[in-house]
Amino acid sequence: MNINNNFLRLQQNYLFTEVVNRAKAFAKAHPNNQLIRLGVGDVTRPLPPVIINAMHRAVDEEADSRTFRGYGPEQGYAFLRNAIIHNDYEPLGIQFTPDEIFISDGAGSDLGNLSDILGTDNRIAIQDPVYPAYIDTNVMAGRTGYFHDGRWSDIIYLPCTAENGFCPDLPKEHADIIWLCYPNNPTGTALTREQLQRWVRYAQEKQSLIIFDSAYEAFIQNDNIPHSIYETEGAKEVAIEIRSYSKTAGFTGIRCGYTVVPKELYGRNNQGGKTSLNTLWTRRQCTKYNGTSYISQRAAEAIYTEQGKQETRANIQYYMQNARLIRRQLQTAGYEVYGGEHAPYIWLRTPGNMSSWDFFDLLLNRCEVVATPGVGFGPSGENYLRLTAFGTHEDTQEALQRIKERL
Ligand SMILES: *Cc1c(COP(=O)(O)O)cnc(C)c1O
């Protein structure tokens, strides 16, 4: 039997392993120092009571033969798909039918699973720096060519730097599939509606597909920033949107999200004809995915109650208060900082053109603060560093105090 050799081409996930290793080594050498971790992108606030109560009720239903639920619909329960349509899209003036919404066990799965219905011969364009999963799933699918000097030969890299305001320029080469993530991880920056519209127009002209990851949509703080790609004209014909309750509502451990595949979206088949992506994705899900847990879907439904909205918003405001604090204090201390206004990440330019890893080490050794080196997210992340706002207020404040005093 032969293996899928694409897996052997994957680069070691050097970034997070190396961050953990260096932090561990430091902790071992300095057992009395207290490390503050502002590196990983995971939430820390507990789930709001309204969500916990919904899960308790769902568990009790499973304990009674009259209310027990076995396999659910592969696309997700109607109660959740309707709640999504009424709460996430109708207020924006966007209409969907339930069969365009696919409940998932999180964005991570669908980001990779979408590969199943897309040809391997597509030219892909990916933001640089980027959430590493976009690259790796395409490596597994055999779309990325060979790796040389930190880059894949068949990826069109879309540099996002301070110089272009973290909004990538349209590629000169033809891109069939474009991956966009806004508000962005790792840079913490957002796009305006006009900036996003340019990408949708490009995709319309080139007949490309945009895979739009809006995992941080709930962190948007004003109406100039689009919550959904479908707020732009023509997006239903060119875009799949992926959302997650992980950061929105603290579901990183519960697992639930959704993917929108509009019926207007078509791809070319090998006869040159048009094929509906919604039909293909439905078929794929019915064969390979037996649905998200009932308990998780009831938990997600509770996010859309009045109480759920209030309680999840309070957690987001907690993180965004950290983000503002980090931004302001670092700016005052003379650092060049980006992001953190509509996302829980702050993207910091290293002082004096120091490399990402050198600055990471300096922060670790002098301040006992663990960050994430920007270069780990792609070549254009060099000379940047990511800090997250997912810590506690106390830790965040203490970390900033140390940075101001010791650097
Ligand atoms: C955290 C995150 C996700 C969410 O993944 P889940 O599988 O839903 O937990 C998706 N995209 C980005 C960019 C993220 O940072």
Short mmCIF file of C-alpha atoms and ligand atoms in Angstrom, two decimals:
data_model
loop_
_atom_site.label_atom_id
_atom_site.label_comp_id
_atom_site.label_asym_id
_atom_site.label_seq_id
_atom_site.Cartn_x
_atom_site.Cartn_y
_atom_site.Cartn_z
CA MET A 1 0.00 0.00 0.00
CA ASN A 2 1.22 3.49 -0.79
CA ILE A 3 0.71 6.54 1.33
CA ASN A 4 -0.34 10.00 0.25
CA ASN A 5 3.13 11.40 -0.32
CA ASN A 6 1.89 14.97 -0.03
CA PHE A 7 1.99 14.47 3.72
CA LEU A 8 5.75 13.99 3.56
CA ARG A 9 6.12 17.42 2.03
CA LEU A 10 4.54 19.16 5.02
CA GLN A 11 7.00 21.37 6.83
CA GLN A 12 7.41 20.74 10.54
CA ASN A 13 5.11 22.99 12.48
CA TYR A 14 8.24 24.57 13.69
CA LEU A 15 6.53 27.70 14.94
CA PHE A 16 4.40 26.62 17.89
CA THR A 17 6.68 23.74 18.88
CA GLU A 18 9.66 26.06 18.95
CA VAL A 19 7.74 28.68 20.95
CA VAL A 20 6.76 26.05 23.51
CA ASN A 21 10.29 24.61 23.65
CA ARG A 22 11.93 27.97 24.26
CA ALA A 23 9.37 28.88 26.92
CA LYS A 24 9.89 25.50 28.63
CA ALA A 25 13.65 25.84 28.58
CA PHE A 26 13.37 29.29 30.13
CA ALA A 27 10.96 28.08 32.82
CA LYS A 28 13.30 25.23 33.70
CA ALA A 29 16.32 27.52 34.00
CA HIS A 30 14.36 30.12 36.01
CA PRO A 31 11.90 28.15 38.16
CA ASN A 32 11.03 31.18 40.31
CA ASN A 33 10.11 33.55 37.50
CA GLN A 34 6.49 33.82 36.48
CA LEU A 35 5.98 33.49 32.72
CA ILE A 36 3.08 35.33 31.11
CA ARG A 37 1.79 33.66 27.98
CA LEU A 38 0.44 35.99 25.33
CA GLY A 39 1.34 33.62 22.53
CA VAL A 40 -1.37 31.09 21.77
CA GLY A 41 -4.64 32.03 20.10
CA ASP A 42 -7.03 30.31 22.48
CA VAL A 43 -9.75 31.87 24.60
CA THR A 44 -9.56 31.81 28.40
CA ARG A 45 -12.95 33.05 29.64
CA PRO A 46 -15.40 30.34 30.73
CA LEU A 47 -18.59 29.77 28.73
CA PRO A 48 -21.50 32.08 29.60
CA PRO A 49 -24.22 30.58 31.85
CA VAL A 50 -26.92 30.68 29.16
CA ILE A 51 -24.82 28.37 26.99
CA ILE A 52 -23.99 26.03 29.85
CA ASN A 53 -27.71 25.79 30.70
CA ALA A 54 -28.59 24.96 27.10
CA MET A 55 -26.05 22.15 27.13
CA HIS A 56 -27.38 20.79 30.42
CA ARG A 57 -30.88 20.67 28.95
CA ALA A 58 -29.60 18.92 25.82
CA VAL A 59 -27.81 16.33 27.94
CA ASP A 60 -31.03 15.66 29.86
CA GLU A 61 -32.92 15.18 26.59
CA GLU A 62 -30.41 12.51 25.60
CA ALA A 63 -31.17 10.71 28.88
CA ASP A 64 -34.88 10.19 28.13
CA SER A 65 -36.20 7.86 25.41
CA ARG A 66 -38.92 10.39 24.50
CA THR A 67 -36.46 13.16 23.72
CA PHE A 68 -33.37 11.18 22.84
CA ARG A 69 -31.66 12.21 19.56
CA GLY A 70 -29.42 9.97 17.51
CA TYR A 71 -28.02 10.95 14.13
CA GLY A 72 -29.11 14.44 13.19
CA PRO A 73 -29.29 16.01 9.74
CA GLU A 74 -25.78 16.08 8.18
CA GLN A 75 -26.17 19.79 7.39
CA GLY A 76 -27.17 20.62 10.94
CA TYR A 77 -30.47 21.10 12.77
CA ALA A 78 -32.98 23.56 11.33
CA PHE A 79 -33.20 25.41 14.67
CA LEU A 80 -29.57 26.47 14.38
CA ARG A 81 -29.51 27.13 10.64
CA ASN A 82 -32.57 29.38 11.00
CA ALA A 83 -31.06 31.19 13.97
CA ILE A 84 -27.97 31.91 11.86
CA ILE A 85 -30.01 33.26 8.95
CA HIS A 86 -32.14 35.48 11.21
CA ASN A 87 -29.33 36.78 13.41
CA ASP A 88 -26.11 36.80 11.40
CA TYR A 89 -27.40 37.67 7.92
CA GLU A 90 -30.89 39.21 7.83
CA PRO A 91 -29.84 42.26 9.90
CA LEU A 92 -27.20 42.92 7.21
CA GLY A 93 -29.82 42.72 4.47
CA ILE A 94 -28.54 39.33 3.27
CA GLN A 95 -30.97 36.50 2.55
CA PHE A 96 -30.13 32.80 2.64
CA THR A 97 -32.18 29.63 2.67
CA PRO A 98 -31.31 26.95 5.25
CA ASP A 99 -29.82 24.65 2.59
CA GLU A 100 -27.05 27.19 1.99
CA ILE A 101 -25.87 26.95 5.62
CA PHE A 102 -23.83 23.93 6.72
CA ILE A 103 -23.19 23.43 10.43
CA SER A 104 -19.69 22.14 11.18
CA ASP A 105 -17.60 21.11 14.14
CA GLY A 106 -15.52 24.24 13.65
CA ALA A 107 -13.83 26.23 10.94
CA GLY A 108 -10.67 24.16 11.03
CA SER A 109 -12.36 21.08 9.58
CA ASP A 110 -14.15 22.81 6.72
CA LEU A 111 -11.13 24.93 5.77
CA GLY A 112 -9.45 21.66 4.88
CA ASN A 113 -12.47 19.60 3.81
CA LEU A 114 -13.40 22.07 1.07
CA SER A 115 -10.39 20.70 -0.81
CA ASP A 116 -12.47 17.60 -1.57
CA ILE A 117 -14.73 19.43 -4.01
CA LEU A 118 -12.06 21.64 -5.63
CA GLY A 119 -9.65 20.49 -8.35
CA THR A 120 -6.00 19.96 -7.45
CA ASP A 121 -4.96 21.90 -10.54
CA ASN A 122 -6.27 25.24 -9.23
CA ARG A 123 -3.76 28.04 -8.72
CA ILE A 124 -4.12 29.28 -5.17
CA ALA A 125 -3.39 32.66 -3.64
CA ILE A 126 -2.79 32.93 0.09
CA GLN A 127 -2.15 35.88 2.37
CA ASP A 128 1.32 36.20 3.84
CA PRO A 129 1.53 36.10 6.88
CA VAL A 130 -1.23 33.53 7.29
CA TYR A 131 -3.01 31.15 9.64
CA PRO A 132 -0.85 28.05 8.98
CA ALA A 133 -3.75 25.64 8.29
CA TYR A 134 -4.53 27.21 4.89
CA ILE A 135 -1.09 26.32 3.61
CA ASP A 136 -0.92 22.86 5.16
CA THR A 137 -4.32 21.69 3.88
CA ASN A 138 -3.27 22.72 0.38
CA VAL A 139 0.03 20.88 0.76
CA MET A 140 -1.94 17.75 1.70
CA ALA A 141 -4.10 18.24 -1.39
CA GLY A 142 -1.02 18.53 -3.62
CA ARG A 143 -1.59 22.11 -4.77
CA THR A 144 1.55 23.82 -3.55
CA GLY A 145 4.50 22.55 -5.66
CA TYR A 146 7.89 22.35 -3.96
CA PHE A 147 9.26 24.16 -0.92
CA HIS A 148 12.33 26.31 -1.32
CA ASP A 149 13.71 29.17 0.77
CA GLY A 150 10.64 29.38 2.98
CA ARG A 151 8.18 29.46 0.05
CA TRP A 152 6.04 27.06 -1.95
CA SER A 153 6.58 27.28 -5.70
CA ASP A 154 2.89 27.00 -6.65
CA ILE A 155 1.38 29.38 -4.11
CA ILE A 156 0.77 32.96 -5.10
CA TYR A 157 1.77 34.81 -1.94
CA LEU A 158 -0.19 37.95 -1.11
CA PRO A 159 2.07 40.02 1.16
CA CYS A 160 0.25 41.91 3.90
CA THR A 161 2.52 44.46 5.50
CA ALA A 162 2.31 47.88 7.08
CA GLU A 163 3.27 49.32 3.68
CA ASN A 164 0.03 48.16 2.03
CA GLY A 165 -2.06 48.59 5.17
CA PHE A 166 -2.31 44.78 5.48
CA CYS A 167 -4.68 44.74 2.49
CA PRO A 168 -2.99 42.64 -0.19
CA ASP A 169 -2.61 43.96 -3.74
CA LEU A 170 -4.49 42.03 -6.43
CA PRO A 171 -2.19 39.36 -7.87
CA LYS A 172 -0.61 39.84 -11.30
CA GLU A 173 -0.92 36.11 -12.01
CA HIS A 174 -4.30 34.46 -12.37
CA ALA A 175 -5.54 32.98 -9.09
CA ASP A 176 -8.33 30.37 -9.15
CA ILE A 177 -8.83 30.18 -5.39
CA ILE A 178 -8.09 33.01 -2.98
CA TRP A 179 -7.99 32.56 0.77
CA LEU A 180 -8.83 35.65 2.77
CA CYS A 181 -9.16 36.00 6.52
CA TYR A 182 -10.65 39.20 7.99
CA PRO A 183 -10.50 40.42 10.71
CA ASN A 184 -7.13 38.80 10.33
CA ASN A 185 -5.19 36.32 12.35
CA PRO A 186 -2.24 36.91 12.83
CA THR A 187 -2.09 40.64 12.00
CA GLY A 188 -5.29 41.63 13.83
CA THR A 189 -6.17 44.03 11.01
CA ALA A 190 -9.47 44.43 9.15
CA LEU A 191 -10.62 45.41 5.64
CA THR A 192 -13.12 48.10 4.73
CA ARG A 193 -16.10 47.22 2.54
CA GLU A 194 -14.44 48.96 -0.44
CA GLN A 195 -11.23 46.99 -0.02
CA LEU A 196 -13.15 43.74 0.16
CA GLN A 197 -15.27 44.75 -2.83
CA ARG A 198 -12.12 45.00 -4.99
CA TRP A 199 -11.38 41.35 -4.25
CA VAL A 200 -14.92 40.27 -5.05
CA ARG A 201 -14.72 42.14 -8.35
CA TYR A 202 -11.42 40.46 -9.14
CA ALA A 203 -12.98 37.06 -8.46
CA GLN A 204 -15.97 37.90 -10.68
CA GLU A 205 -13.69 38.95 -13.55
CA LYS A 206 -11.35 35.96 -13.23
CA GLN A 207 -14.06 33.44 -12.29
CA SER A 208 -12.16 32.67 -9.11
CA LEU A 209 -13.41 31.42 -5.76
CA ILE A 210 -12.79 33.33 -2.52
CA ILE A 211 -12.73 31.28 0.66
CA PHE A 212 -13.46 33.87 3.33
CA ASP A 213 -12.62 33.01 6.93
CA SER A 214 -14.48 35.35 9.27
CA ALA A 215 -13.73 33.58 12.54
CA TYR A 216 -13.20 36.99 14.21
CA GLU A 217 -16.31 38.72 12.89
CA ALA A 218 -17.73 39.20 16.40
CA PHE A 219 -14.73 41.35 17.37
CA ILE A 220 -15.58 44.09 14.85
CA GLN A 221 -16.22 47.34 16.69
CA ASN A 222 -17.81 49.60 14.05
CA ASP A 223 -19.93 49.51 10.91
CA ASN A 224 -17.23 50.52 8.44
CA ILE A 225 -15.87 47.00 8.65
CA PRO A 226 -17.95 44.34 6.88
CA HIS A 227 -19.11 41.46 9.07
CA SER A 228 -19.63 39.22 6.09
CA ILE A 229 -18.21 39.04 2.58
CA TYR A 230 -21.83 38.91 1.38
CA GLU A 231 -22.14 42.57 2.30
CA THR A 232 -20.30 43.27 -0.96
CA GLU A 233 -21.93 43.20 -4.37
CA GLY A 234 -21.66 39.95 -6.30
CA ALA A 235 -20.11 37.97 -3.43
CA LYS A 236 -22.70 35.19 -3.55
CA GLU A 237 -21.39 34.25 -7.00
CA VAL A 238 -17.77 33.99 -5.89
CA ALA A 239 -17.42 33.35 -2.16
CA ILE A 240 -17.71 30.67 0.48
CA GLU A 241 -17.79 32.08 4.00
CA ILE A 242 -16.52 30.13 6.98
CA ARG A 243 -17.47 31.06 10.51
CA SER A 244 -16.72 29.64 13.89
CA TYR A 245 -18.12 29.98 17.40
CA SER A 246 -14.65 29.27 18.79
CA LYS A 247 -13.55 32.85 19.33
CA THR A 248 -17.02 34.42 19.11
CA ALA A 249 -18.39 32.49 22.06
CA GLY A 250 -15.52 30.53 23.58
CA PHE A 251 -16.32 27.26 21.74
CA THR A 252 -12.73 26.13 21.11
CA GLY A 253 -13.44 23.09 23.29
CA ILE A 254 -17.14 22.64 22.45
CA ARG A 255 -16.66 22.59 18.66
CA CYS A 256 -19.21 24.25 16.41
CA GLY A 257 -19.13 26.57 13.43
CA TYR A 258 -20.68 26.85 9.99
CA THR A 259 -19.92 27.26 6.32
CA VAL A 260 -22.05 29.16 3.83
CA VAL A 261 -22.11 27.82 0.25
CA PRO A 262 -24.52 30.00 -1.76
CA LYS A 263 -26.56 28.45 -4.54
CA GLU A 264 -25.27 31.10 -6.96
CA LEU A 265 -21.80 29.62 -6.73
CA TYR A 266 -20.61 27.49 -9.66
CA GLY A 267 -17.33 25.87 -10.67
CA ARG A 268 -16.20 24.48 -14.01
CA ASN A 269 -16.23 20.72 -14.65
CA ASN A 270 -13.91 19.00 -17.11
CA GLN A 271 -16.49 19.36 -19.90
CA GLY A 272 -16.28 23.11 -19.41
CA GLY A 273 -19.81 23.12 -17.97
CA LYS A 274 -21.03 24.77 -14.75
CA THR A 275 -21.46 22.73 -11.59
CA SER A 276 -23.09 23.95 -8.39
CA LEU A 277 -20.69 23.96 -5.45
CA ASN A 278 -23.65 23.81 -3.09
CA THR A 279 -24.72 20.48 -4.64
CA LEU A 280 -21.20 19.08 -4.44
CA TRP A 281 -20.70 20.19 -0.85
CA THR A 282 -24.07 18.75 0.21
CA ARG A 283 -23.08 15.44 -1.37
CA ARG A 284 -19.68 15.55 0.30
CA GLN A 285 -21.11 16.29 3.75
CA CYS A 286 -23.78 13.59 3.50
CA THR A 287 -21.11 11.02 2.65
CA LYS A 288 -18.26 12.02 4.92
CA TYR A 289 -19.76 13.98 7.79
CA ASN A 290 -22.46 12.68 10.08
CA GLY A 291 -23.21 15.97 11.71
CA THR A 292 -22.18 18.14 14.62
CA SER A 293 -23.14 16.95 18.10
CA TYR A 294 -26.68 17.85 19.14
CA ILE A 295 -25.37 19.25 22.42
CA SER A 296 -22.96 21.59 20.64
CA GLN A 297 -25.70 22.78 18.29
CA ARG A 298 -28.04 23.57 21.22
CA ALA A 299 -25.14 25.42 22.83
CA ALA A 300 -24.65 27.44 19.64
CA GLU A 301 -28.37 28.21 19.40
CA ALA A 302 -28.21 29.75 22.88
CA ILE A 303 -25.67 32.32 21.63
CA TYR A 304 -28.51 33.90 19.64
CA THR A 305 -30.85 34.47 22.59
CA GLU A 306 -30.93 37.97 24.08
CA GLN A 307 -29.05 36.75 27.13
CA GLY A 308 -26.62 34.82 24.96
CA LYS A 309 -25.83 37.89 22.90
CA GLN A 310 -25.23 39.95 26.03
CA GLU A 311 -23.05 37.37 27.73
CA THR A 312 -20.90 36.60 24.69
CA ARG A 313 -20.52 40.31 23.98
CA ALA A 314 -19.30 40.84 27.55
CA ASN A 315 -16.55 38.25 27.04
CA ILE A 316 -15.51 39.82 23.76
CA GLN A 317 -15.40 43.25 25.41
CA TYR A 318 -13.20 41.74 28.10
CA TYR A 319 -10.67 40.67 25.46
CA MET A 320 -11.00 43.88 23.50
CA GLN A 321 -10.24 45.87 26.64
CA ASN A 322 -6.94 43.97 26.79
CA ALA A 323 -6.37 44.70 23.11
CA ARG A 324 -6.88 48.43 23.64
CA LEU A 325 -4.59 48.39 26.65
CA ILE A 326 -1.82 46.62 24.73
CA ARG A 327 -2.18 48.93 21.74
CA ARG A 328 -2.21 52.13 23.75
CA GLN A 329 0.58 51.32 26.15
CA LEU A 330 2.91 50.00 23.47
CA GLN A 331 2.22 52.98 21.28
CA THR A 332 2.98 55.31 24.18
CA ALA A 333 6.20 53.41 24.77
CA GLY A 334 7.17 54.17 21.17
CA TYR A 335 6.38 50.88 19.44
CA GLU A 336 4.82 50.59 16.01
CA VAL A 337 1.63 48.57 16.55
CA TYR A 338 -1.14 47.36 14.23
CA GLY A 339 -4.39 45.45 14.63
CA GLY A 340 -6.17 45.03 17.94
CA GLU A 341 -9.07 47.31 16.97
CA HIS A 342 -11.40 44.71 15.44
CA ALA A 343 -9.55 41.55 16.44
CA PRO A 344 -7.94 40.11 19.58
CA TYR A 345 -4.42 40.26 18.10
CA ILE A 346 -1.81 42.99 18.17
CA TRP A 347 0.84 42.93 15.46
CA LEU A 348 3.96 44.68 16.62
CA ARG A 349 6.90 45.82 14.49
CA THR A 350 10.12 44.77 16.18
CA PRO A 351 12.25 47.73 17.27
CA GLY A 352 15.42 48.50 15.33
CA ASN A 353 14.59 45.97 12.61
CA MET A 354 15.36 43.12 14.98
CA SER A 355 14.38 39.68 13.67
CA SER A 356 11.13 38.18 14.93
CA TRP A 357 12.95 35.45 16.84
CA ASP A 358 15.51 37.82 18.39
CA PHE A 359 12.74 40.01 19.71
CA PHE A 360 10.83 36.95 20.90
CA ASP A 361 13.92 35.89 22.89
CA LEU A 362 14.40 39.37 24.31
CA LEU A 363 10.80 39.48 25.53
CA LEU A 364 11.13 36.02 27.01
CA ASN A 365 14.45 36.57 28.74
CA ARG A 366 14.01 40.11 29.99
CA CYS A 367 10.25 40.32 30.55
CA GLU A 368 9.26 36.67 30.91
CA VAL A 369 6.54 37.24 28.34
CA VAL A 370 5.81 34.64 25.66
CA ALA A 371 4.66 36.05 22.30
CA THR A 372 4.57 34.55 18.79
CA PRO A 373 7.27 35.48 16.26
CA GLY A 374 5.66 36.92 13.13
CA VAL A 375 7.98 35.11 10.73
CA GLY A 376 6.41 31.83 11.84
CA PHE A 377 3.26 32.85 9.94
CA GLY A 378 5.10 33.42 6.67
CA PRO A 379 8.02 35.31 5.14
CA SER A 380 6.23 38.68 5.27
CA GLY A 381 5.82 38.27 9.02
CA GLU A 382 9.56 38.78 9.54
CA ASN A 383 10.33 41.74 11.85
CA TYR A 384 6.89 41.46 13.44
CA LEU A 385 5.58 39.80 16.56
CA ARG A 386 2.03 38.78 17.55
CA LEU A 387 0.57 39.39 20.99
CA THR A 388 -2.87 38.09 21.90
CA ALA A 389 -5.55 39.79 23.97
CA PHE A 390 -6.86 36.45 25.24
CA GLY A 391 -5.07 36.69 28.60
CA THR A 392 -6.55 37.93 31.86
CA HIS A 393 -6.55 41.69 32.57
CA GLU A 394 -4.06 41.13 35.37
CA ASP A 395 -1.58 39.19 33.21
CA THR A 396 -1.92 41.64 30.35
CA GLN A 397 -1.28 44.60 32.63
CA GLU A 398 1.68 42.90 34.28
CA ALA A 399 3.19 41.98 30.90
CA LEU A 400 2.93 45.59 29.70
CA GLN A 401 4.43 46.88 32.93
CA ARG A 402 7.42 44.59 32.48
CA ILE A 403 7.87 45.59 28.83
CA LYS A 404 7.83 49.28 29.75
CA GLU A 405 10.24 48.84 32.67
CA ARG A 406 12.69 46.31 31.33
CA LEU A 407 13.08 46.97 27.60
C1 LIG B 1 -9.20 30.14 15.70
C2 LIG B 1 -9.37 30.25 14.23
C3 LIG B 1 -10.32 29.50 13.55
C4 LIG B 1 -11.27 28.63 14.31
O1 LIG B 1 -11.04 27.30 14.16
P1 LIG B 1 -12.05 26.29 14.85
O2 LIG B 1 -11.73 25.00 14.18
O3 LIG B 1 -13.44 26.76 14.54
O4 LIG B 1 -11.78 26.27 16.32
C5 LIG B 1 -10.43 29.64 12.18
N1 LIG B 1 -9.65 30.50 11.50
C6 LIG B 1 -8.75 31.26 12.12
C7 LIG B 1 -7.96 32.22 11.33
C8 LIG B 1 -8.58 31.16 13.50
O5 LIG B 1 -7.66 31.92 14.11
#
